[in-house]
Amino acid sequence: MAGNPPIKFAGADFELENEAQHPATFSLFLGRVFLNDLFGIGFLRSADVLAYAVLYTLLLRLGAGPVMSALLALIFTEFVLVLSGILTKKALVGSRWGSNHKTPFWSWRHFMYFFAQDCFFAWCRIPLRVLAGTVLSNTILRRMGCRIGKRTILASPMQAFDWNAVNFGDDCYISGLLQFHTLENMTLKVKETRIRNGCTVNSGVTLMGGAVMENATTLLPLCMVLKEMHLPTGTYWGSPAEPYAGNQDLSCCDIALDAGLKSKCSPEILKGEKRPCITCHDSR
């Protein structure tokens, strides 16, 4: 059981789980330690410092002044790191894998996929944080393999780390947790999520893999869209997401009290006799 209101999930397939739990080879285990522990934790975090030092030294030797070399090295460092992240993703993951695929936990595909994500988090974090909330971040994400339409804005571009599973239409606003991969029965599963034109994913929303949102669909704050849910055009809230009963009049919002919000409205609202207005409450 999970969710609020609770729903019942299908039972686990123990035969598939036993098949996926085959022992790892020693070479695969060493590869995992090297990629995700030694190289992933140690080198990736210091790559920007090393790149800056090398570029600064080269610019000085080419005749640029100290100040100009420092400024240019900062810009070129971010460019080199982003380019390195793009090339790493293309080399280890490819342009197709991760849209509707799965692989055992103990597999090179699994570890390379997460290593490419580690590179993305370490090398692209500064540009994407600077460009967050603008359409400029989409340029980097598209090079990583994301399919993002025109005029679509991601409040947190770093959330789009399951690149080949991202399929967003035009004129969308995305601000939530994007979880397009899962680990089930010792198997990594990644499935494409499609958000059609004109959709809104508000803050606090959790959106899982395989979901489909039709045109002009809105997810109110704190709701959760489970795997492979199909949401026709409308407004949704809750965990799991369900049609919002007040679609015709969004001035009265059922999520305010349930989300633990303090209302500025009348005493009747605070007593629970009325529901608060979505435009007149603030966080505790």
XYZ file of N, CA and C in Angstrom:
852
model
N 0.849 -1.182 0.000
C 0.000 0.000 0.000
C 0.892 1.242 0.000
N 0.431 2.280 -0.719
C 1.183 3.531 -0.750
C 0.248 4.638 -1.195
N 0.645 5.887 -0.876
C -0.104 7.036 -1.339
C -1.083 7.567 -0.313
N -1.663 8.716 -0.618
C -2.652 9.350 0.237
C -3.724 9.980 -0.635
N -4.889 9.344 -0.807
C -5.358 8.119 -0.154
C -4.577 6.895 -0.607
N -4.506 5.836 0.241
C -3.683 4.668 -0.090
C -4.268 3.856 -1.232
N -3.378 3.307 -2.047
C -3.784 2.399 -3.105
C -2.931 1.148 -3.008
N -3.418 0.067 -3.555
C -2.741 -1.215 -3.476
C -2.004 -1.489 -4.767
N -0.749 -1.902 -4.656
C 0.064 -2.237 -5.811
C 0.079 -3.752 -6.006
N 0.405 -4.140 -7.223
C 0.509 -5.566 -7.513
C 1.667 -6.174 -6.732
N 1.569 -7.455 -6.414
C 2.619 -8.138 -5.678
C 3.882 -8.282 -6.498
N 5.010 -8.463 -5.812
C 6.295 -8.595 -6.486
C 6.384 -9.930 -7.218
N 7.100 -9.916 -8.334
C 7.345 -11.140 -9.095
C 8.676 -11.712 -8.619
N 8.619 -12.689 -7.721
C 9.838 -13.187 -7.103
C 10.703 -13.966 -8.088
N 10.114 -14.558 -9.120
C 10.910 -15.273 -10.113
C 11.810 -14.307 -10.875
N 11.240 -13.166 -11.300
C 12.052 -12.165 -11.985
C 13.105 -11.583 -11.052
N 12.747 -11.400 -9.787
C 13.708 -10.859 -8.830
C 14.874 -11.810 -8.630
N 14.601 -13.090 -8.549
C 15.674 -14.066 -8.372
C 16.578 -14.128 -9.592
N 15.983 -13.982 -10.796
C 16.791 -13.986 -12.008
C 17.708 -12.775 -12.065
N 17.229 -11.630 -11.575
C 18.030 -10.407 -11.633
C 19.123 -10.375 -10.575
N 19.024 -11.194 -9.543
C 19.978 -11.159 -8.446
C 21.121 -12.147 -8.653
N 21.642 -12.194 -9.866
C 22.797 -13.047 -10.103
C 24.039 -12.370 -9.531
N 25.000 -13.125 -9.026
C 26.181 -12.525 -8.403
C 27.025 -11.760 -9.413
N 27.639 -10.690 -8.935
C 28.478 -9.869 -9.804
C 29.847 -10.505 -9.977
N 30.439 -10.308 -11.148
C 31.806 -10.757 -11.379
C 32.772 -9.809 -10.676
N 33.979 -10.283 -10.431
C 34.959 -9.457 -9.726
C 35.342 -8.233 -10.556
N 35.477 -8.400 -11.873
C 35.818 -7.264 -12.734
C 34.712 -6.216 -12.728
N 33.454 -6.654 -12.716
C 32.341 -5.709 -12.671
C 32.316 -4.960 -11.349
N 32.606 -5.666 -10.261
C 32.643 -5.021 -8.950
C 33.751 -3.972 -8.890
N 34.948 -4.315 -9.415
C 36.040 -3.342 -9.428
C 35.703 -2.144 -10.303
N 35.036 -2.397 -11.432
C 34.619 -1.300 -12.296
C 33.650 -0.370 -11.600
N 32.748 -0.940 -10.822
C 31.793 -0.123 -10.076
C 32.517 0.733 -9.042
N 33.481 0.151 -8.323
C 34.234 0.894 -7.318
C 35.024 2.025 -7.970
N 35.644 1.737 -9.120
C 36.451 2.757 -9.785
C 35.582 3.889 -10.317
N 34.499 3.553 -11.039
C 33.668 4.579 -11.663
C 32.917 5.415 -10.639
N 32.187 4.766 -9.752
C 31.248 5.474 -8.890
C 31.838 5.910 -7.555
N 32.885 5.251 -7.096
C 33.465 5.607 -5.803
C 34.739 6.440 -5.954
N 35.753 5.868 -6.589
C 37.038 6.566 -6.689
C 36.970 7.739 -7.665
N 36.659 7.437 -8.928
C 36.651 8.488 -9.940
C 35.462 9.423 -9.754
N 34.276 8.853 -9.476
C 33.075 9.670 -9.370
C 33.113 10.639 -8.206
N 33.584 10.182 -7.053
C 33.608 11.037 -5.872
C 34.879 11.875 -5.811
N 35.995 11.306 -6.227
C 37.267 12.005 -6.095
C 37.562 12.998 -7.201
N 37.646 12.516 -8.445
C 38.115 13.373 -9.535
C 37.060 14.349 -10.025
N 35.814 13.913 -10.140
C 34.786 14.754 -10.754
C 34.621 16.081 -10.029
N 34.737 16.075 -8.709
C 34.523 17.295 -7.940
C 35.663 18.292 -8.098
N 36.816 17.823 -8.533
C 37.963 18.723 -8.691
C 38.290 19.005 -10.150
N 37.474 18.503 -11.072
C 37.765 18.689 -12.495
C 37.721 20.159 -12.887
N 36.806 20.933 -12.292
C 36.713 22.346 -12.657
C 37.958 23.114 -12.236
N 38.515 22.776 -11.065
C 39.735 23.450 -10.607
C 40.909 23.109 -11.517
N 41.038 21.842 -11.886
C 42.127 21.436 -12.776
C 41.990 22.086 -14.146
N 40.768 22.113 -14.682
C 40.556 22.725 -15.994
C 40.870 24.217 -15.958
N 40.470 24.887 -14.884
C 40.749 26.317 -14.771
C 42.249 26.581 -14.698
N 42.970 25.780 -13.924
C 44.413 25.977 -13.795
C 45.117 25.790 -15.136
N 44.726 24.763 -15.883
C 45.349 24.507 -17.186
C 45.043 25.639 -18.162
N 43.781 26.058 -18.236
C 43.407 27.121 -19.171
C 44.045 28.454 -18.793
N 44.106 28.753 -17.528
C 44.729 30.003 -17.091
C 46.207 30.029 -17.466
N 46.885 28.913 -17.266
C 48.306 28.838 -17.623
C 48.510 28.989 -19.124
N 47.675 28.339 -19.919
C 47.787 28.442 -21.376
C 47.550 29.865 -21.856
N 46.546 30.531 -21.296
C 46.255 31.902 -21.713
C 47.386 32.850 -21.333
N 47.998 32.641 -20.178
C 49.137 33.472 -19.793
C 50.299 33.291 -20.758
N 50.552 32.060 -21.155
C 51.662 31.801 -22.071
C 51.374 32.317 -23.480
N 50.091 32.472 -23.810
C 49.729 33.020 -25.119
C 49.802 34.542 -25.149
N 50.074 35.159 -24.006
C 50.281 36.601 -23.976
C 49.160 37.405 -23.359
N 48.090 36.783 -22.923
C 47.009 37.518 -22.267
C 47.448 37.948 -20.873
N 46.945 39.090 -20.423
C 47.288 39.574 -19.100
C 46.678 38.715 -18.007
N 47.138 38.894 -16.769
C 46.614 38.081 -15.659
C 45.106 38.229 -15.462
N 44.609 39.464 -15.514
C 43.177 39.683 -15.297
C 42.360 39.094 -16.434
N 42.780 39.386 -17.667
C 42.066 38.856 -18.826
C 42.138 37.331 -18.866
N 43.282 36.783 -18.518
C 43.422 35.321 -18.490
C 42.482 34.700 -17.465
N 42.347 35.352 -16.309
C 41.462 34.824 -15.271
C 40.005 34.831 -15.728
N 39.580 35.936 -16.356
C 38.189 36.030 -16.808
C 37.893 35.043 -17.928
N 38.793 34.979 -18.907
C 38.579 34.054 -20.022
C 38.635 32.602 -19.563
N 39.521 32.320 -18.610
C 39.623 30.949 -18.113
C 38.335 30.510 -17.422
N 37.678 31.435 -16.709
C 36.401 31.105 -16.073
C 35.350 30.704 -17.105
N 35.265 31.486 -18.183
C 34.269 31.205 -19.224
C 34.595 29.910 -19.951
N 35.852 29.763 -20.358
C 36.250 28.567 -21.112
C 36.145 27.298 -20.266
N 36.382 27.432 -18.956
C 36.282 26.257 -18.084
C 34.870 25.691 -18.097
N 33.876 26.552 -17.957
C 32.488 26.071 -17.975
C 32.130 25.481 -19.333
N 32.620 26.092 -20.401
C 32.354 25.556 -21.739
C 32.969 24.168 -21.903
N 34.205 24.009 -21.446
C 34.889 22.718 -21.560
C 34.190 21.660 -20.721
N 33.763 22.022 -19.515
C 33.101 21.055 -18.644
C 31.759 20.609 -19.218
N 30.972 21.553 -19.726
C 29.684 21.189 -20.328
C 29.896 20.303 -21.546
N 30.866 20.664 -22.381
C 31.168 19.849 -23.553
C 31.629 18.452 -23.142
N 32.419 18.367 -22.080
C 32.865 17.059 -21.591
C 31.694 16.224 -21.094
N 30.745 16.867 -20.408
C 29.561 16.148 -19.952
C 28.726 15.621 -21.103
N 28.575 16.424 -22.155
C 27.807 15.995 -23.332
C 28.482 14.816 -24.017
N 29.798 14.902 -24.206
C 30.527 13.818 -24.870
C 30.516 12.543 -24.030
N 30.626 12.697 -22.708
C 30.581 11.522 -21.831
C 29.238 10.824 -21.923
N 28.168 11.605 -21.912
C 26.835 11.009 -22.031
C 26.663 10.294 -23.358
N 27.074 10.916 -24.447
C 26.923 10.295 -25.765
C 27.763 9.030 -25.885
N 28.940 9.020 -25.260
C 29.813 7.856 -25.365
C 29.339 6.694 -24.498
N 28.869 6.977 -23.285
C 28.512 5.916 -22.347
C 27.049 5.498 -22.417
N 26.166 6.428 -22.719
C 24.730 6.139 -22.723
C 24.172 6.033 -24.130
N 24.605 6.931 -25.017
C 24.077 6.937 -26.371
C 22.883 7.864 -26.505
N 22.331 7.914 -27.698
C 21.230 8.828 -27.985
C 19.860 8.181 -27.853
N 19.802 6.866 -27.615
C 18.514 6.180 -27.554
C 18.257 5.478 -26.230
N 19.294 4.870 -25.649
C 19.055 4.081 -24.441
C 18.573 4.990 -23.311
N 17.524 4.545 -22.627
C 16.982 5.322 -21.527
C 15.634 5.926 -21.825
N 15.056 5.618 -22.982
C 13.706 6.094 -23.288
C 12.654 5.069 -22.881
N 12.977 3.794 -23.009
C 12.079 2.721 -22.553
C 12.901 1.440 -22.458
N 13.804 1.407 -21.470
C 14.762 0.312 -21.379
C 14.943 -0.119 -19.930
N 15.580 -1.264 -19.766
C 15.912 -1.763 -18.442
C 17.194 -2.568 -18.527
N 17.875 -2.679 -17.394
C 19.127 -3.423 -17.329
C 19.321 -3.927 -15.904
N 19.953 -5.084 -15.707
C 20.177 -5.591 -14.349
C 21.030 -4.637 -13.518
N 20.869 -4.727 -12.216
C 21.651 -3.872 -11.324
C 23.140 -4.105 -11.527
N 23.556 -5.374 -11.522
C 24.969 -5.689 -11.729
C 25.236 -5.798 -13.228
N 25.397 -4.639 -13.852
C 25.694 -4.597 -15.287
C 26.481 -3.329 -15.583
N 27.303 -3.381 -16.626
C 28.067 -2.210 -17.027
C 27.143 -1.080 -17.450
N 26.025 -1.416 -18.096
C 25.081 -0.395 -18.547
C 24.572 0.433 -17.371
N 24.249 -0.241 -16.268
C 23.741 0.453 -15.085
C 24.786 1.408 -14.519
N 26.000 0.921 -14.340
C 27.027 1.751 -13.721
C 27.473 2.884 -14.633
N 27.519 2.657 -15.941
C 27.887 3.732 -16.857
C 26.800 4.797 -16.918
N 25.542 4.370 -16.798
C 24.434 5.329 -16.814
C 24.527 6.290 -15.628
N 24.784 5.738 -14.447
C 24.877 6.589 -13.268
C 26.191 7.367 -13.230
N 27.243 6.827 -13.829
C 28.480 7.596 -13.909
C 28.294 8.806 -14.816
N 27.588 8.632 -15.931
C 27.294 9.766 -16.807
C 26.462 10.814 -16.071
N 25.547 10.370 -15.215
C 24.778 11.316 -14.411
C 25.670 12.046 -13.412
N 26.623 11.342 -12.813
C 27.562 12.001 -11.903
C 28.343 13.096 -12.621
N 28.779 12.813 -13.845
C 29.486 13.822 -14.639
C 28.585 15.017 -14.925
N 27.337 14.746 -15.247
C 26.369 15.810 -15.519
C 26.181 16.696 -14.296
N 26.002 16.090 -13.124
C 25.802 16.868 -11.900
C 27.035 17.699 -11.549
N 28.214 17.145 -11.767
C 29.443 17.832 -11.370
C 29.857 18.908 -12.366
N 29.679 18.656 -13.645
C 30.226 19.542 -14.666
C 29.229 20.551 -15.226
N 27.951 20.276 -15.111
C 26.951 21.184 -15.695
C 26.177 21.966 -14.642
N 26.500 21.798 -13.379
C 25.679 22.388 -12.329
C 25.723 23.916 -12.337
N 26.897 24.509 -12.548
C 26.995 25.971 -12.479
C 26.244 26.636 -13.634
N 26.483 26.256 -14.902
C 25.712 26.893 -15.982
C 24.208 26.688 -15.848
N 23.783 25.489 -15.460
C 22.350 25.231 -15.375
C 21.716 25.959 -14.194
N 22.450 26.153 -13.123
C 21.908 26.936 -12.010
C 21.794 28.410 -12.384
N 22.756 28.904 -13.132
C 22.701 30.301 -13.570
C 21.553 30.515 -14.548
N 21.335 29.549 -15.435
C 20.311 29.675 -16.475
C 18.961 29.105 -16.059
N 18.831 28.638 -14.822
C 17.568 28.042 -14.364
C 16.433 29.051 -14.464
N 15.274 28.577 -14.886
C 14.119 29.447 -15.033
C 14.091 30.230 -16.321
N 14.991 29.924 -17.249
C 15.018 30.567 -18.561
C 15.056 29.495 -19.645
N 14.736 29.909 -20.861
C 14.777 28.961 -21.978
C 16.209 28.665 -22.402
N 17.184 29.427 -21.904
C 18.574 29.211 -22.300
C 19.109 27.875 -21.788
N 18.606 27.409 -20.653
C 19.067 26.119 -20.136
C 18.674 24.968 -21.053
N 17.621 25.161 -21.855
C 17.178 24.097 -22.759
C 18.227 23.768 -23.811
N 19.073 24.732 -24.145
C 20.120 24.482 -25.138
C 21.059 23.378 -24.672
N 21.470 23.438 -23.415
C 22.344 22.399 -22.869
C 21.604 21.074 -22.753
N 20.371 21.116 -22.250
C 19.610 19.883 -22.056
C 19.323 19.184 -23.379
N 19.066 19.944 -24.423
C 18.826 19.317 -25.734
C 20.077 18.616 -26.236
N 21.232 19.202 -25.988
C 22.484 18.545 -26.387
C 22.708 17.264 -25.587
N 22.149 17.211 -24.389
C 22.268 16.002 -23.574
C 21.293 14.914 -24.008
N 20.351 15.255 -24.878
C 19.395 14.262 -25.372
C 17.956 14.525 -25.004
N 17.684 15.566 -24.215
C 16.302 15.877 -23.842
C 15.546 16.449 -25.038
N 14.279 16.083 -25.134
C 13.399 16.668 -26.147
C 12.503 17.689 -25.457
N 12.805 18.948 -25.678
C 12.110 20.048 -25.015
C 11.627 21.014 -26.083
N 10.352 21.369 -26.019
C 9.743 22.238 -27.016
C 10.111 23.703 -26.830
N 9.498 24.525 -27.644
C 9.765 25.959 -27.633
C 9.097 26.625 -26.433
N 9.802 27.603 -25.884
C 9.290 28.453 -24.799
C 8.938 27.668 -23.534
N 9.459 26.484 -23.398
C 9.260 25.692 -22.182
C 10.321 26.062 -21.152
N 9.907 26.235 -19.908
C 10.803 26.674 -18.838
C 10.889 25.596 -17.768
N 12.110 25.258 -17.390
C 12.364 24.347 -16.272
C 12.934 25.153 -15.114
N 12.228 25.157 -13.996
C 12.705 25.901 -12.835
C 13.985 25.296 -12.275
N 14.139 23.971 -12.403
C 15.342 23.268 -11.936
C 15.839 22.363 -13.054
N 16.644 22.886 -13.972
C 17.100 22.073 -15.112
C 17.878 20.829 -14.701
N 18.515 20.851 -13.523
C 19.270 19.686 -13.082
C 18.379 18.479 -12.822
N 17.065 18.693 -12.715
C 16.146 17.578 -12.513
C 16.004 16.715 -13.765
N 16.358 17.243 -14.920
C 16.203 16.501 -16.181
C 17.435 15.648 -16.445
N 17.744 14.740 -15.514
C 18.963 13.938 -15.635
C 18.723 12.585 -16.288
N 17.466 12.189 -16.488
C 17.169 11.005 -17.306
C 16.906 11.495 -18.729
N 17.968 11.883 -19.406
C 17.879 12.723 -20.591
C 16.985 12.154 -21.684
N 17.202 10.927 -22.075
C 16.452 10.357 -23.195
C 15.005 10.042 -22.837
N 14.651 10.168 -21.564
C 13.269 9.943 -21.128
C 12.486 11.243 -21.019
N 13.127 12.367 -21.306
C 12.472 13.675 -21.210
C 11.852 14.024 -22.554
N 10.538 14.225 -22.566
C 9.816 14.596 -23.783
C 8.762 15.633 -23.410
N 9.146 16.916 -23.488
C 8.269 18.013 -23.097
C 7.866 18.806 -24.332
N 6.616 19.253 -24.366
C 6.105 20.023 -25.488
C 6.411 21.507 -25.369
N 5.666 22.307 -26.120
C 5.855 23.756 -26.146
C 5.090 24.424 -25.001
N 5.587 25.595 -24.598
C 4.880 26.480 -23.659
C 4.532 25.786 -22.340
N 5.461 25.014 -21.812
C 5.244 24.329 -20.534
C 6.063 25.005 -19.433
N 5.612 24.821 -18.199
C 6.379 25.253 -17.034
C 6.549 24.050 -16.119
N 7.801 23.680 -15.849
C 8.111 22.478 -15.083
C 8.865 22.880 -13.820
N 8.265 22.624 -12.664
C 8.918 22.893 -11.387
C 8.534 21.779 -10.424
N 9.327 20.751 -10.383
C 8.995 19.612 -9.534
C 10.104 18.578 -9.595
N 9.878 17.454 -8.950
C 10.845 16.359 -8.932
C 10.552 15.419 -10.089
N 11.520 15.257 -10.983
C 11.373 14.381 -12.142
C 12.108 13.079 -11.853
N 11.375 12.007 -11.674
C 11.957 10.704 -11.328
C 11.542 9.702 -12.391
N 12.330 9.654 -13.476
C 11.963 8.826 -14.621
C 12.645 7.467 -14.615
N 13.466 7.179 -13.606
C 14.074 5.853 -13.488
C 13.754 5.271 -12.112
N 13.662 3.973 -12.051
C 13.406 3.270 -10.798
C 14.281 2.025 -10.738
N 14.495 1.521 -9.532
C 15.183 0.249 -9.314
C 14.164 -0.731 -8.745
N 13.793 -1.723 -9.533
C 12.783 -2.699 -9.139
C 13.326 -4.100 -9.371
N 13.205 -4.942 -8.359
C 13.666 -6.324 -8.479
C 15.114 -6.398 -8.974
N 15.958 -5.530 -8.405
C 17.379 -5.478 -8.790
C 17.555 -5.173 -10.272
N 16.652 -4.353 -10.814
C 16.708 -3.982 -12.223
C 16.495 -2.484 -12.356
N 17.354 -1.816 -13.122
C 17.184 -0.402 -13.425
C 16.228 -0.259 -14.601
N 15.155 0.511 -14.395
C 14.167 0.729 -15.446
C 14.029 2.224 -15.701
N 14.090 2.601 -16.968
C 13.927 3.996 -17.369
C 12.846 4.051 -18.439
N 11.886 4.963 -18.253
C 10.798 5.055 -19.223
C 10.464 6.513 -19.506
N 10.202 6.798 -20.772
C 9.936 8.159 -21.222
C 8.650 8.710 -20.620
N 8.710 9.968 -20.201
C 7.539 10.701 -19.727
C 7.228 11.810 -20.719
N 5.965 11.887 -21.129
C 5.552 12.858 -22.143
C 4.656 13.921 -21.524
N 5.061 15.154 -21.688
C 4.269 16.299 -21.255
C 3.921 17.097 -22.503
N 2.646 17.166 -22.815
C 2.198 17.826 -24.040
C 2.265 19.350 -23.894
N 1.809 20.045 -24.919
C 1.907 21.504 -24.974
C 1.061 22.178 -23.887
N 1.602 23.262 -23.346
C 0.842 24.106 -22.433
C 0.589 23.533 -21.061
N 1.394 22.594 -20.602
C 1.187 21.972 -19.288
C 1.962 22.721 -18.199
N 1.486 22.574 -16.972
C 2.132 23.196 -15.819
C 2.348 22.157 -14.729
N 3.595 22.018 -14.294
C 3.950 21.135 -13.183
C 4.467 22.025 -12.061
N 3.660 22.230 -11.037
C 3.998 23.166 -9.975
C 5.022 22.581 -9.006
N 5.505 23.430 -8.110
C 6.545 23.024 -7.168
C 6.017 21.964 -6.210
N 6.907 21.062 -5.823
C 6.540 19.995 -4.914
C 5.922 18.787 -5.570
N 5.710 18.832 -6.871
C 5.119 17.707 -7.598
C 6.192 16.652 -7.849
N 5.830 15.382 -7.718
C 6.700 14.275 -8.097
C 6.118 13.613 -9.334
N 6.906 13.576 -10.397
C 6.461 13.033 -11.679
C 7.332 11.837 -12.022
N 6.728 10.663 -12.163
C 7.473 9.431 -12.375
C 7.447 9.001 -13.838
N 8.272 8.016 -14.158
C 8.479 7.593 -15.533
C 7.254 6.959 -16.163
N 7.119 7.157 -17.479
C 6.029 6.560 -18.232
C 4.736 7.331 -18.194
N 4.671 8.419 -17.432
C 3.438 9.203 -17.342
C 3.228 10.009 -18.621
N 1.965 10.308 -18.896
C 1.591 11.121 -20.056
C 0.631 12.203 -19.587
N 0.966 13.457 -19.873
C 0.095 14.588 -19.574
C -0.383 15.191 -20.885
N -1.686 15.230 -21.073
C -2.241 15.795 -22.293
C -2.152 17.319 -22.271
N -2.490 17.950 -23.396
C -2.367 19.397 -23.548
C -3.093 20.154 -22.438
N -2.468 21.256 -21.983
C -3.076 22.187 -21.019
C -3.473 21.507 -19.713
N -2.658 20.575 -19.254
C -2.897 19.912 -17.973
C -2.088 20.603 -16.877
N -2.687 20.758 -15.715
C -2.035 21.419 -14.587
C -1.958 20.474 -13.402
N -0.774 20.375 -12.806
C -0.572 19.617 -11.573
C -0.385 20.610 -10.437
N -1.294 20.598 -9.473
C -1.201 21.504 -8.341
C -0.073 21.066 -7.406
N 0.418 21.984 -6.547
C 1.569 21.673 -5.696
C 1.371 20.428 -4.843
N 2.477 19.692 -4.680
C 2.586 18.544 -3.775
C 1.885 17.288 -4.255
N 1.372 17.264 -5.478
C 0.730 16.031 -5.935
C 1.782 15.083 -6.514
N 1.388 13.842 -6.715
C 2.313 12.814 -7.184
C 1.692 12.052 -8.341
N 2.414 11.987 -9.445
C 1.981 11.239 -10.625
C 2.782 9.946 -10.667
N 2.111 8.825 -10.493
C 2.780 7.538 -10.442
C 3.179 7.064 -11.833
N 3.896 5.970 -11.876
C 4.390 5.421 -13.136
C 3.244 5.125 -14.099
N 3.453 5.555 -15.358
C 2.572 5.231 -16.476
C 1.138 5.712 -16.280
N 0.952 6.732 -15.459
C -0.376 7.336 -15.356
C -0.648 8.191 -16.583
N -1.880 8.176 -17.044
C -2.300 8.997 -18.182
C -3.278 10.043 -17.677
N -2.908 11.327 -17.839
C -3.719 12.421 -17.322
C -4.338 13.189 -18.476
N -5.646 13.029 -18.722
C -6.319 13.856 -19.730
C -6.289 15.323 -19.320
N -6.627 16.189 -20.255
C -6.604 17.622 -19.992
C -7.457 17.965 -18.775
N -6.871 18.704 -17.844
C -7.581 19.079 -16.624
C -6.604 19.508 -15.554
N -7.094 19.610 -14.328
C -6.288 19.997 -13.179
C -6.300 18.860 -12.166
N -5.126 18.550 -11.605
C -4.988 17.389 -10.727
C -4.261 17.782 -9.451
N -4.565 17.030 -8.384
C -3.869 17.221 -7.117
C -3.941 15.913 -6.341
N -3.179 15.819 -5.255
C -3.224 14.643 -4.400
C -2.097 13.675 -4.672
N -1.995 12.666 -3.814
C -0.977 11.630 -3.939
C -1.628 10.271 -3.717
N -1.886 9.530 -4.801
C -1.571 9.831 -6.203
C -2.500 10.888 -6.791
N -2.094 11.464 -7.927
C -2.852 12.551 -8.538
C -4.233 12.078 -8.963
N -5.221 12.921 -8.712
C -6.586 12.646 -9.134
C -7.223 13.960 -9.571
N -8.280 13.903 -10.385
C -8.902 15.146 -10.868
C -9.324 16.036 -9.708
N -9.041 17.299 -9.839
C -9.391 18.271 -8.807
C -10.861 18.630 -8.934
N -11.595 18.513 -7.838
C -13.046 18.700 -7.878
C -13.441 20.135 -8.165
N -12.554 21.075 -7.916
C -12.898 22.481 -8.121
C -12.367 23.036 -9.413
N -12.333 22.237 -10.472
C -11.788 22.694 -11.745
C -12.464 23.957 -12.254
N -13.779 24.089 -11.990
C -14.493 25.224 -12.548
C -14.179 26.519 -11.814
N -13.718 26.433 -10.566
C -13.455 27.625 -9.772
C -12.230 27.376 -8.918
N -11.080 27.790 -9.413
C -9.833 27.529 -8.715
C -9.567 28.534 -7.599
N -10.519 29.448 -7.325
C -10.306 30.388 -6.234
C -10.424 29.709 -4.876
N -11.078 28.554 -4.815
C -11.169 27.764 -3.588
C -10.329 26.522 -3.783
N -9.315 26.349 -2.944
C -8.345 25.280 -3.177
C -8.320 24.312 -2.011
N -8.545 23.039 -2.295
C -8.573 22.028 -1.245
C -7.188 21.658 -0.745
N -6.142 22.077 -1.455
C -4.821 21.625 -1.032
C -4.234 22.497 0.063
N -4.825 23.657 0.337
C -4.186 24.593 1.246
C -4.072 24.043 2.659
N -5.187 23.599 3.233
C -5.123 23.053 4.584
C -4.390 21.731 4.621
N -4.591 20.884 3.586
C -3.948 19.579 3.558
C -2.440 19.704 3.448
N -1.951 20.784 2.850
C -0.517 20.992 2.702
C 0.088 21.686 3.915
N -0.723 21.982 4.928
C -0.199 22.619 6.131
C 0.054 24.084 5.952
N -0.869 24.786 5.298
C -0.698 26.200 5.035
C -1.552 27.026 5.997
N -1.064 28.186 6.379
C -1.774 29.074 7.291
C -2.547 30.099 6.480
N -3.814 30.204 6.699
C -4.653 31.088 5.906
C -4.742 32.476 6.531
N -4.920 33.480 5.679
C -5.164 34.841 6.129
C -6.659 35.176 6.067
N -7.479 34.164 5.795
C -8.888 34.407 5.565
C -9.656 34.479 6.885
N -10.945 34.280 6.797
C -11.837 34.457 7.935
C -11.675 33.336 8.950
N -12.197 33.533 10.185
C -12.121 32.469 11.204
C -12.832 31.198 10.790
N -13.877 31.313 9.935
C -14.575 30.117 9.490
C -13.644 29.176 8.749
N -12.693 29.745 8.019
C -11.744 28.922 7.276
C -10.808 28.207 8.234
N -10.325 28.933 9.234
C -9.400 28.328 10.182
C -10.071 27.219 10.977
N -11.372 27.314 11.194
C -12.099 26.271 11.906
C -12.424 25.082 11.020
N -12.157 25.202 9.725
C -12.453 24.106 8.820
C -13.844 24.143 8.240
N -14.630 25.208 8.552
C -15.982 25.290 8.020
C -15.979 25.673 6.543
N -14.930 26.360 6.110
C -14.781 26.722 4.711
C -13.367 26.382 4.277
N -13.183 26.227 2.985
C -11.859 25.971 2.448
C -11.209 27.294 2.078
N -9.898 27.424 2.257
C -9.236 28.695 1.976
C -9.080 28.951 0.495
N -8.845 30.198 0.185
C -8.627 30.620 -1.202
C -7.173 30.379 -1.565
N -6.922 29.938 -2.787
C -5.553 29.608 -3.209
C -4.671 30.839 -3.289
N -5.293 32.027 -3.347
C -4.527 33.258 -3.514
C -4.307 34.006 -2.212
N -4.794 33.468 -1.086
C -4.700 34.249 0.149
C -4.194 33.413 1.317
N -3.158 32.613 1.079
C -2.531 31.900 2.175
C -1.024 31.981 2.016
N -0.332 31.756 3.116
C 1.118 31.724 3.046
C 1.614 30.555 3.871
N 2.904 30.221 3.715
C 3.478 29.082 4.426
C 3.689 29.428 5.886
N 3.653 28.403 6.694
C 3.945 28.609 8.103
C 5.397 28.970 8.281
